[in-house]
Short mmCIF file of C-alpha atoms and ligand atoms in Angstrom, two decimals:
data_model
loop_
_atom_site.label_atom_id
_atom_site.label_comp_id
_atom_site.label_asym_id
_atom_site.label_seq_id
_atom_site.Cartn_x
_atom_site.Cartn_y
_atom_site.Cartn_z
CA UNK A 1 -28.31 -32.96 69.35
CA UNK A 2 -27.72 -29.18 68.64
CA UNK A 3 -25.65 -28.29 65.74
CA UNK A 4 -23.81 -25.88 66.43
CA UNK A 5 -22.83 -25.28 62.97
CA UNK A 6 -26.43 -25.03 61.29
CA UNK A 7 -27.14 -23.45 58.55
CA UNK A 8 -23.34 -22.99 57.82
CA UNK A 9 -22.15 -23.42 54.42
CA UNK A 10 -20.01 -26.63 53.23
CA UNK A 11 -16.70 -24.84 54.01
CA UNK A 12 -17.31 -23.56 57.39
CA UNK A 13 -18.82 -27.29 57.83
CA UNK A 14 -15.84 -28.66 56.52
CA UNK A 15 -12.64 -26.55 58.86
CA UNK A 16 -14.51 -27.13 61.86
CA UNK A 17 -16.12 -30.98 61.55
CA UNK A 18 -16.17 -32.97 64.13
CA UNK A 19 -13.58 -30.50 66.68
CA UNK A 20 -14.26 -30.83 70.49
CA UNK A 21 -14.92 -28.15 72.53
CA UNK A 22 -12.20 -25.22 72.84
CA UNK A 23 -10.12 -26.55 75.95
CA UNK A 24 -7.56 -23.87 77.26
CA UNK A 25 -3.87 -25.04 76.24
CA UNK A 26 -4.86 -27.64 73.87
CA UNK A 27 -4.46 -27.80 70.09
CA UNK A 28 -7.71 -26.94 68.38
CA UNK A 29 -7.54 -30.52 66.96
CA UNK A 30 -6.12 -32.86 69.73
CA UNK A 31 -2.99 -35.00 68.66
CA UNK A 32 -3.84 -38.87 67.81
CA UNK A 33 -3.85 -40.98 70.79
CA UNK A 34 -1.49 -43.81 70.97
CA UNK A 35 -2.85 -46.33 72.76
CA UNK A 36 -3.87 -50.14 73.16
CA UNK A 37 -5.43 -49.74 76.41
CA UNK A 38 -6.60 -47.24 78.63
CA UNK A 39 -6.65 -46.65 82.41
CA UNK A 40 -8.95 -48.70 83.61
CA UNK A 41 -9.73 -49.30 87.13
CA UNK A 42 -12.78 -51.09 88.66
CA UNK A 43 -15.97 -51.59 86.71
CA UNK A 44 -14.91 -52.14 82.54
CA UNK A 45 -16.73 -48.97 80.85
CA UNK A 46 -16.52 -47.01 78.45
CA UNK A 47 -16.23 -44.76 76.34
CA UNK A 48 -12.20 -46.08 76.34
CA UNK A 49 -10.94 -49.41 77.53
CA UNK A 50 -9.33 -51.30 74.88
CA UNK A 51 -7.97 -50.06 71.52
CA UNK A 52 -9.60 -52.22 69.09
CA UNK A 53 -12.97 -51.15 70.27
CA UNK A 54 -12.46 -47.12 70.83
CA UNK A 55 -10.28 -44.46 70.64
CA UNK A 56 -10.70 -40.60 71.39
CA UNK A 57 -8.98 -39.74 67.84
CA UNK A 58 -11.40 -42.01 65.94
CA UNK A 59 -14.36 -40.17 67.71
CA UNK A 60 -13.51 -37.12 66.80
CA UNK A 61 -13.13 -37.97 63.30
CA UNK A 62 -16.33 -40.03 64.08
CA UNK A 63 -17.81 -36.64 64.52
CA UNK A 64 -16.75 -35.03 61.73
CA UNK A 65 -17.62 -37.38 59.12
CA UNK A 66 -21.39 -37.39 60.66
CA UNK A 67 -21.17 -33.82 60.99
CA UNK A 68 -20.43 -33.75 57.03
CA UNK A 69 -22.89 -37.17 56.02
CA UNK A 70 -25.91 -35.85 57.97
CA UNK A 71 -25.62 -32.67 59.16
CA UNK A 72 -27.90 -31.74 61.99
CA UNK A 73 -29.54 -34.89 61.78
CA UNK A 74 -30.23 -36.77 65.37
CA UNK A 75 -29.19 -40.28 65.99
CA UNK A 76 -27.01 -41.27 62.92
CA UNK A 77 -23.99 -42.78 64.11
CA UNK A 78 -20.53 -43.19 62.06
CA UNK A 79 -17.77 -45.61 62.38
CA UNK A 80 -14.23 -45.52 61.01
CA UNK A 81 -12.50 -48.72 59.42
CA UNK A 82 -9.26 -49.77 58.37
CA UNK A 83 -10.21 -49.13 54.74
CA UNK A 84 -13.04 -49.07 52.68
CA UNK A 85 -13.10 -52.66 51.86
CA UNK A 86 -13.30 -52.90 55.74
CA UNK A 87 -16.18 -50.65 55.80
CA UNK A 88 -17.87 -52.46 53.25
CA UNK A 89 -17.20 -56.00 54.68
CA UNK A 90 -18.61 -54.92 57.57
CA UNK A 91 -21.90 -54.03 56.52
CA UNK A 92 -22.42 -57.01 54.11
CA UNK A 93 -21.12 -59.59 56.74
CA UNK A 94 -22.93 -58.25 59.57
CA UNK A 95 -26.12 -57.58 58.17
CA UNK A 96 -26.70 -60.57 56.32
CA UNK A 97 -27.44 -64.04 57.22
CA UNK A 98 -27.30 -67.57 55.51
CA UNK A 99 -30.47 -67.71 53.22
CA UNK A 100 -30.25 -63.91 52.88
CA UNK A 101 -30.46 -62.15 49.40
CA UNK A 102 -28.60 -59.17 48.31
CA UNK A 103 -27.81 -57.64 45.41
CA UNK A 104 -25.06 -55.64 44.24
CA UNK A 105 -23.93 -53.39 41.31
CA UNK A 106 -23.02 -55.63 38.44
CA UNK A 107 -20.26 -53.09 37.57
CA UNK A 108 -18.54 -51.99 40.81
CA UNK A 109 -16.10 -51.87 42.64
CA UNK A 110 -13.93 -54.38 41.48
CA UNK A 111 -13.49 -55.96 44.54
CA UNK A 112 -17.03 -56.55 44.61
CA UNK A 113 -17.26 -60.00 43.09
CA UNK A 114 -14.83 -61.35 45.37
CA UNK A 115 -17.27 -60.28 48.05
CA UNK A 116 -19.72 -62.12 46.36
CA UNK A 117 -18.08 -65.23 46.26
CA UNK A 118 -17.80 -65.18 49.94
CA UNK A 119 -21.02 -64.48 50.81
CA UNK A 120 -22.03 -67.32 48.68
CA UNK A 121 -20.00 -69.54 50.71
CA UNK A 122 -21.91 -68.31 53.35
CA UNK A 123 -25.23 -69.94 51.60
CA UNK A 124 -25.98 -66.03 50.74
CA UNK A 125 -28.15 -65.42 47.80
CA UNK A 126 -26.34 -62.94 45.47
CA UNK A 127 -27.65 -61.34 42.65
CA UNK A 128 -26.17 -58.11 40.80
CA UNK A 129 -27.83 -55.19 38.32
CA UNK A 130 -26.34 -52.38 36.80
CA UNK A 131 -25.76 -49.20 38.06
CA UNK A 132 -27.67 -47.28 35.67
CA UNK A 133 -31.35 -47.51 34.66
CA UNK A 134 -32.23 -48.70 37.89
CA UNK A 135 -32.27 -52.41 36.82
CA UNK A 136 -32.03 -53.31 40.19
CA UNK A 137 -36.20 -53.30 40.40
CA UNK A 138 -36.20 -56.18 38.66
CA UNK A 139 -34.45 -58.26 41.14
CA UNK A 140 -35.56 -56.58 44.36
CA UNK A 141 -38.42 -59.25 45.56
CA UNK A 142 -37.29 -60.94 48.59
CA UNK A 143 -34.34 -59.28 48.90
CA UNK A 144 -32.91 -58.09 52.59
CA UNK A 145 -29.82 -55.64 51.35
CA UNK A 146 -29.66 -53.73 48.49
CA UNK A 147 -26.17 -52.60 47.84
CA UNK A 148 -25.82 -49.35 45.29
CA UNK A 149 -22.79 -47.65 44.25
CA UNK A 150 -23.51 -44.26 42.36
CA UNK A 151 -21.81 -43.06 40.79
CA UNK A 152 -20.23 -46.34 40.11
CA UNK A 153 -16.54 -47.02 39.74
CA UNK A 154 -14.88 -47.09 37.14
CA UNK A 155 -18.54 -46.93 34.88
CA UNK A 156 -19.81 -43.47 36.05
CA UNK A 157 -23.43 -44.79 35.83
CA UNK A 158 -25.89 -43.07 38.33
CA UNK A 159 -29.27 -44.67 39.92
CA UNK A 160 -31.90 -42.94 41.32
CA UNK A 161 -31.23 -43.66 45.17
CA UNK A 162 -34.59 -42.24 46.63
CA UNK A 163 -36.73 -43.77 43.99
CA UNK A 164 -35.14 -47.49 44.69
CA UNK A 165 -34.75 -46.53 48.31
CA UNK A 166 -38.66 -46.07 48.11
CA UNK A 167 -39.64 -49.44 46.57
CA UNK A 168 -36.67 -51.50 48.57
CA UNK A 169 -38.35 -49.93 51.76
CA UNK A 170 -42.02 -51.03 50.47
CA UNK A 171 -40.57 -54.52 50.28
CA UNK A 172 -38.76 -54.36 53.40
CA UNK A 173 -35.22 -54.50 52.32
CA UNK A 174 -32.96 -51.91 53.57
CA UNK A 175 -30.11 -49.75 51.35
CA UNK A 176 -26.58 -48.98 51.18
CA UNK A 177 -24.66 -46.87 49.12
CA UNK A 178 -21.09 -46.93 48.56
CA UNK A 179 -20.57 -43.21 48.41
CA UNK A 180 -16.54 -43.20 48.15
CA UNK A 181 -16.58 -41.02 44.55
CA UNK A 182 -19.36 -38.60 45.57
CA UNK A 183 -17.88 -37.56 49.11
CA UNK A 184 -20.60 -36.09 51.54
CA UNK A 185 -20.30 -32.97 50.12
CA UNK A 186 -21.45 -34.20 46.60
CA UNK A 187 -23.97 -36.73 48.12
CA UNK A 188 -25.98 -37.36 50.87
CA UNK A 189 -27.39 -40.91 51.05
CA UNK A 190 -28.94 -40.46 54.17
CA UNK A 191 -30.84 -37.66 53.36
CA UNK A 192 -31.65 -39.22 50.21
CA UNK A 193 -33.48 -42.45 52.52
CA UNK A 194 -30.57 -45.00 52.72
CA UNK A 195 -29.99 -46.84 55.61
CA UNK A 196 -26.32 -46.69 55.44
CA UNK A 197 -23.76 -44.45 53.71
CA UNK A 198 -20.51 -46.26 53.43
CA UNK A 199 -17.33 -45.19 51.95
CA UNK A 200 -13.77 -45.57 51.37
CA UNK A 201 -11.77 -42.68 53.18
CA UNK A 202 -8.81 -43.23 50.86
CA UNK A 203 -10.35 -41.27 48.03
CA UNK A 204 -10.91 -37.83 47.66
CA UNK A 205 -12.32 -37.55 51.69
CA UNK A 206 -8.65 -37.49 52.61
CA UNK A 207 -7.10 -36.86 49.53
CA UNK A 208 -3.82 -37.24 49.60
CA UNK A 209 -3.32 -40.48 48.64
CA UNK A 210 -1.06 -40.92 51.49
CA UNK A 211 -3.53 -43.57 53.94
CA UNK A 212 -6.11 -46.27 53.79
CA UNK A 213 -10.07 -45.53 55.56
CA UNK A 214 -13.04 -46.42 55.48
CA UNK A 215 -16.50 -45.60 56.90
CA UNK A 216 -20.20 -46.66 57.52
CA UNK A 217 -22.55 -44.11 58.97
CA UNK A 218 -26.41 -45.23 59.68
CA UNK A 219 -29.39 -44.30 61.10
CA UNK A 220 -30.38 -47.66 63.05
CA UNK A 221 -29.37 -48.15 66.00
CA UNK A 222 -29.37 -52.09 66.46
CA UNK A 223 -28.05 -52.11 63.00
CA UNK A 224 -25.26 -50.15 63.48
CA UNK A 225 -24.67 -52.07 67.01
CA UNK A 226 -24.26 -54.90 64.52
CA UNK A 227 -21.97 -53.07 62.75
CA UNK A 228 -19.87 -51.93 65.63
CA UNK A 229 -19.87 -55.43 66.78
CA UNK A 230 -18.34 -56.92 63.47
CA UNK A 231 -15.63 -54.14 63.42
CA UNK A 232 -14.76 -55.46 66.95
CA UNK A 233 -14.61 -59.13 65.67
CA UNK A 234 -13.08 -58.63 62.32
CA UNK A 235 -10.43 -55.99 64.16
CA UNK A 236 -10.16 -53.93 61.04
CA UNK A 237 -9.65 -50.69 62.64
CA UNK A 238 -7.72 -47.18 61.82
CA UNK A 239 -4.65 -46.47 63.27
CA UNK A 240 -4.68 -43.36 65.29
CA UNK A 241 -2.21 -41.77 62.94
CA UNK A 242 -4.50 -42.52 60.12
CA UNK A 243 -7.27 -41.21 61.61
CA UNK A 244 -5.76 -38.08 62.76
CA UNK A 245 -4.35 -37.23 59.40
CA UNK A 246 -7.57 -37.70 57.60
CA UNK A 247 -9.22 -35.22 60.39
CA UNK A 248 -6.67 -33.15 59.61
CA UNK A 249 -7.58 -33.65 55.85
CA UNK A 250 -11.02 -33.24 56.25
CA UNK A 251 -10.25 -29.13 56.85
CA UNK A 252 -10.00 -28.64 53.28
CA UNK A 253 -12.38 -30.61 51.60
CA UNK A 254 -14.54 -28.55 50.12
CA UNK A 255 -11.45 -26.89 49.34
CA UNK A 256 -10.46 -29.88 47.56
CA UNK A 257 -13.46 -31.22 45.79
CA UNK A 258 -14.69 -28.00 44.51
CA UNK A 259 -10.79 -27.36 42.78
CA UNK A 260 -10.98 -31.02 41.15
CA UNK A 261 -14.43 -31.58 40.35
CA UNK A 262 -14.05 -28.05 38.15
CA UNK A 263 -10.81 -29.58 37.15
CA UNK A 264 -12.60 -32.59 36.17
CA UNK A 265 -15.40 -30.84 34.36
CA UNK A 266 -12.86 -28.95 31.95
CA UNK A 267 -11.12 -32.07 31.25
CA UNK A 268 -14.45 -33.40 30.23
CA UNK A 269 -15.48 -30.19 28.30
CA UNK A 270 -12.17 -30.56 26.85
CA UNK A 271 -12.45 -34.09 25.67
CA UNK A 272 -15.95 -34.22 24.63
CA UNK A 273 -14.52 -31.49 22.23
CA UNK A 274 -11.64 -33.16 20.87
CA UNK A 275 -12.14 -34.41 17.07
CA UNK A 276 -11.87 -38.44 17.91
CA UNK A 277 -14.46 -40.56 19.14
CA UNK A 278 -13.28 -40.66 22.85
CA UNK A 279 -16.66 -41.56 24.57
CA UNK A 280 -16.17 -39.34 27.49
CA UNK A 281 -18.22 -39.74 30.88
CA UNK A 282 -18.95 -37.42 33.48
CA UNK A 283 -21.89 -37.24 34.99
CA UNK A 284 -21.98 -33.46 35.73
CA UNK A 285 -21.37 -32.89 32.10
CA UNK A 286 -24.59 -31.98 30.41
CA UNK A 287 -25.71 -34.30 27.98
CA UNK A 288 -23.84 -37.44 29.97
CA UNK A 289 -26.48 -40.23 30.36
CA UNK A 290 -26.28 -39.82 34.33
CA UNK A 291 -26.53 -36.42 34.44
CA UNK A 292 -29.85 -36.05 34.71
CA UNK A 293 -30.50 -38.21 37.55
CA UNK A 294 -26.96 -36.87 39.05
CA UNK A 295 -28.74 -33.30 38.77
CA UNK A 296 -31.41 -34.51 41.03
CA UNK A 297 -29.36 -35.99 43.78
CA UNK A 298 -25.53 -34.79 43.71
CA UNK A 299 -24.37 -31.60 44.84
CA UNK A 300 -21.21 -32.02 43.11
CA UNK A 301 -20.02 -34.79 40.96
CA UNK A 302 -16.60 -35.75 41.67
CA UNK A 303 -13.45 -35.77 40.44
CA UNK A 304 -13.56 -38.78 38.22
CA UNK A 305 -13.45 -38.53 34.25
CA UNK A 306 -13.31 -41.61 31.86
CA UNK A 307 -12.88 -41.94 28.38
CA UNK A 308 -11.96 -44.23 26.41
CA UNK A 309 -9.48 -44.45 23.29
CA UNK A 310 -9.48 -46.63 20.80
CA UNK A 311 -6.70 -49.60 21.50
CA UNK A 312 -4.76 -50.77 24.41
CA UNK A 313 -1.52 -48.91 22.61
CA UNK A 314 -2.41 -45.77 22.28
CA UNK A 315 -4.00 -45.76 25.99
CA UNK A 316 -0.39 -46.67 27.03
CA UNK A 317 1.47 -44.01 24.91
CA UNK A 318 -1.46 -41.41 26.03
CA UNK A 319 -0.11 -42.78 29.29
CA UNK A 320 3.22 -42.36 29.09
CA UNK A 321 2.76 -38.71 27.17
CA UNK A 322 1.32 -37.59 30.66
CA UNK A 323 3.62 -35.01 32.06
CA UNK A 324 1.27 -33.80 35.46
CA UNK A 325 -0.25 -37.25 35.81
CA UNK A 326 1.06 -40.23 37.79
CA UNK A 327 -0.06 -43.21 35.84
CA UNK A 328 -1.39 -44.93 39.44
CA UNK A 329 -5.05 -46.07 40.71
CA UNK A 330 -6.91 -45.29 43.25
CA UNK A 331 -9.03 -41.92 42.95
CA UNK A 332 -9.34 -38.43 44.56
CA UNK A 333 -5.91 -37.54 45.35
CA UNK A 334 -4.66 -33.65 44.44
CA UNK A 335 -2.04 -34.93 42.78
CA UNK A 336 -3.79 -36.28 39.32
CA UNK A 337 -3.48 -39.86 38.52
CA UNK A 338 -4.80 -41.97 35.71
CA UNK A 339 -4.36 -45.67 34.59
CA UNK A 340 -5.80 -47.80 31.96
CA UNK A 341 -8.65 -49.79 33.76
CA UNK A 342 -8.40 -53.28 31.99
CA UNK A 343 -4.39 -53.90 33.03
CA UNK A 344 -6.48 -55.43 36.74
CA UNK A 345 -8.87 -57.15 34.15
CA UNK A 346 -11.78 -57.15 36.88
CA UNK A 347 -13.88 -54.25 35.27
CA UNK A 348 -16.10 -55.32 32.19
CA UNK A 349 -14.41 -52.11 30.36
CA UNK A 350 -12.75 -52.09 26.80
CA UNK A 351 -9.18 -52.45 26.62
CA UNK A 352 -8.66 -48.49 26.11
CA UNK A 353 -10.74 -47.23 28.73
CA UNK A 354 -9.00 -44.70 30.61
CA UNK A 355 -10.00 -43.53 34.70
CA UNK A 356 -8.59 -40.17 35.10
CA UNK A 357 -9.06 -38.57 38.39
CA UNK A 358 -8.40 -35.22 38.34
CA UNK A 359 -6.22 -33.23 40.80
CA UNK A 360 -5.86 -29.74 42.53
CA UNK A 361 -3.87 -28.53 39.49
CA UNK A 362 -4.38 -25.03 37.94
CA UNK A 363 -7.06 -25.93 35.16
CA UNK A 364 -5.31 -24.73 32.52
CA UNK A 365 -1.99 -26.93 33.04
CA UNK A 366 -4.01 -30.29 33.28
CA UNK A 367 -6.47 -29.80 30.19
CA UNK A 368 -3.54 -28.41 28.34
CA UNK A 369 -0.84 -31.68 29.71
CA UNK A 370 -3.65 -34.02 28.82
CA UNK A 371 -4.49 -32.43 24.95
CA UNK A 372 -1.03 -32.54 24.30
CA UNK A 373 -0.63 -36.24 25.46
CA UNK A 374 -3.27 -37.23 23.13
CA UNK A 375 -2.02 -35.51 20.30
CA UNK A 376 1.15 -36.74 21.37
CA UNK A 377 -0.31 -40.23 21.35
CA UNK A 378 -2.32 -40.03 18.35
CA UNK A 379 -1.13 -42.38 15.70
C1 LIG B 401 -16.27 -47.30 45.11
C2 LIG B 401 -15.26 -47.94 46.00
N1 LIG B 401 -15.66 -48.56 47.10
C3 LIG B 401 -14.77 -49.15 47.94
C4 LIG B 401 -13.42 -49.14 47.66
C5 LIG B 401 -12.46 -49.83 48.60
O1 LIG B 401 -11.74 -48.89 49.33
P1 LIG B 401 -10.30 -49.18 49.97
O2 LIG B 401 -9.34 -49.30 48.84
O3 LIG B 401 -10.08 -48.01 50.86
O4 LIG B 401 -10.42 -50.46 50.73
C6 LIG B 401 -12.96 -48.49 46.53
C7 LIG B 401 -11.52 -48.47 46.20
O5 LIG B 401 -11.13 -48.08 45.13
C8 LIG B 401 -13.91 -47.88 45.67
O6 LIG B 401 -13.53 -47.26 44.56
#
């Protein structure tokens, strides 16, 4: 593969992703393709027959989000899902096999466990390890998948990805990384020696908190075959409105990232100067305990801040206080949104722990909305 846009910097990368060749009369980006089947006379090939397996708008964005998760880089394939979870199922369920062992992040995602309750049903050996401190050494032997998430959600612990990708490889298990809160343009697992970067789309990829995605990109050919194969059993597939928007979307993400994550830093700077104890974490804030690993593998370091203050009241009157902040979940969107973690009670998080993901507002107006809100708050 040539890449045509080598060399070129993440913004350049980022407004022209994934885009076919210039065809006279058509739009730059073509419109999403409707369809449950194609024309298909004779012989059943490819590339389009049937909707749940392909579509021309998923390829493109197919493209794009290779072009962006391994730029240059021959062979590495990428598939769009109906969501992250999708994405993430897919993997786990395809790769793995009854008497398997994998282990996860002890404080992920918090779908996560429910994962690992079906796998076990499955007669697959689960074990989990914290994010940070690369704990996950310990319970590596025999192990066929090991599943990281750095930074993790909502924790903001980071692991060192090439040092465990090095030892998992030594013992012949292979590596994924969840790499929703990084993005591509903070993180590169790939480059970094996993076998698969997966992600949830929803975040700050598309960033508008306005559709559900998901994504696995890989490097093995047979495994990603596996891969494909689940998506076409399981059916969890975009819809080609979806996927066209978050091509669309994808034009301004560096735009995007770079706007929040120095949105998020301030709001860190801001709270990690703030008289109370508020045990801020971000891990591109010098001095946070990922940041020196974060240093050594992120190019940018998302738009995630957490804190936490000290009872479940005042996190709800901080909250409440908020006057540029939806109180919602999810992550990534340029509106800013915050919630109070333990109302899902999945995360092992105290009852005042805050996730604030920081938007594209001016930086000024968010520190300034959230300062006042704790003051506000403050009994
Ligand atoms: C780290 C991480 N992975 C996966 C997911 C699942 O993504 P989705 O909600 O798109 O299914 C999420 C959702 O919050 C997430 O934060």
């Amino acid at each position: 593969m040539t890449d045509s846009l080598e060399g070129a910097g993440d913004g350049t990368r980022a407004v022209r992703a994934g885009l076919p060749e210039p065809v006279k009369y058509e739009p730059t980006l073509p419109g999403p393709v409707f369809a449950a089947h194609f024309h298909l006379p004779g012989e059943p090939t490819g590339p389009y027959t049937y909707g749940r397996d392909e579509n021309p708008t998923w390829t493109h964005l197919e493209r794009a989000i290779g072009d962006l998760e391994a730029p240059g880089r021959d062979g590495v394939e990428t598939l769009v899902f109906a969501s992250g979870m999708a994405a993430v199922s897919a993997v786990l369920f395809s790769q793995l096999r009854a008497g398997d062992t994998v282990v996860l992040p002890s404080d992920g995602y918090q779908a996560l466990p429910l994962v690992r309750a079906q796998l076990e049903t499955y007669g697959i050996e689960v074990r989990t390890a914290p994010t940070g401190g690369d704990a996950q050494l310990k319970v590596l032997d025999g192990a066929k998948l090991l599943w990281l998430e750095t930074p993790s959600n909502p924790g903001l612990d980071v692991c060192d990805v090439r040092r465990l990708v090095e030892t998992a490889h030594a013992r012949g298990c292979v590596v994924a990384v969840d790499n929703t809160l990084a993005t591509p343009l903070g993180q590169r697992p790939l480059d970094l020696g996993a076998d698969f970067s997966v992600a949830s789309g929803t975040k700050q990829l598309t960033g508008h908190g306005d559709i559900l995605l998901g994504y696995v990109a890989g490097g093995d050919a047979s495994s990603m075959a596996s891969v494909r194969r689940w998506r076409k059993i399981a059916g969890a597939i975009p819809g080609p409105m979806e996927a066209w928007l978050a091509h669309r979307s994808l034009a301004t993400l560096q735009l995007r990232v770079d706007r929040q994550n120095a949105n998020a830093l301030a709001l860190a700077e801001a709270l990690r100067d703030r008289p109370e104890e508020i045990e801020v974490r971000y891990p591109g804030l010098p001095g946070d305990p990922s940041y020196k690993i974060a240093a050594q593998q992120m190019r940018r370091y998302g738009c995630v801040v957490s804190f936490s203050l000290p009872t479940r009241a005042r996190a709800d009157r901080f909250l409440h206080a908020l006057r540029l902040v939806d109180e919602a979940t999810s992550f990534g969107g340029v509106r800013s949104t915050a919630e109070r973690r333990g109302r899902w009670g999945g995360d092992a998080v105290p009852e005042g722990f805050i996730r604030f993901s920081a938007g594209a507002e001016d930086p000024e107006d968010l520190v300034a909305d959230v300062l006042r809100a704790l003051d506000e708050s403050a009994e």
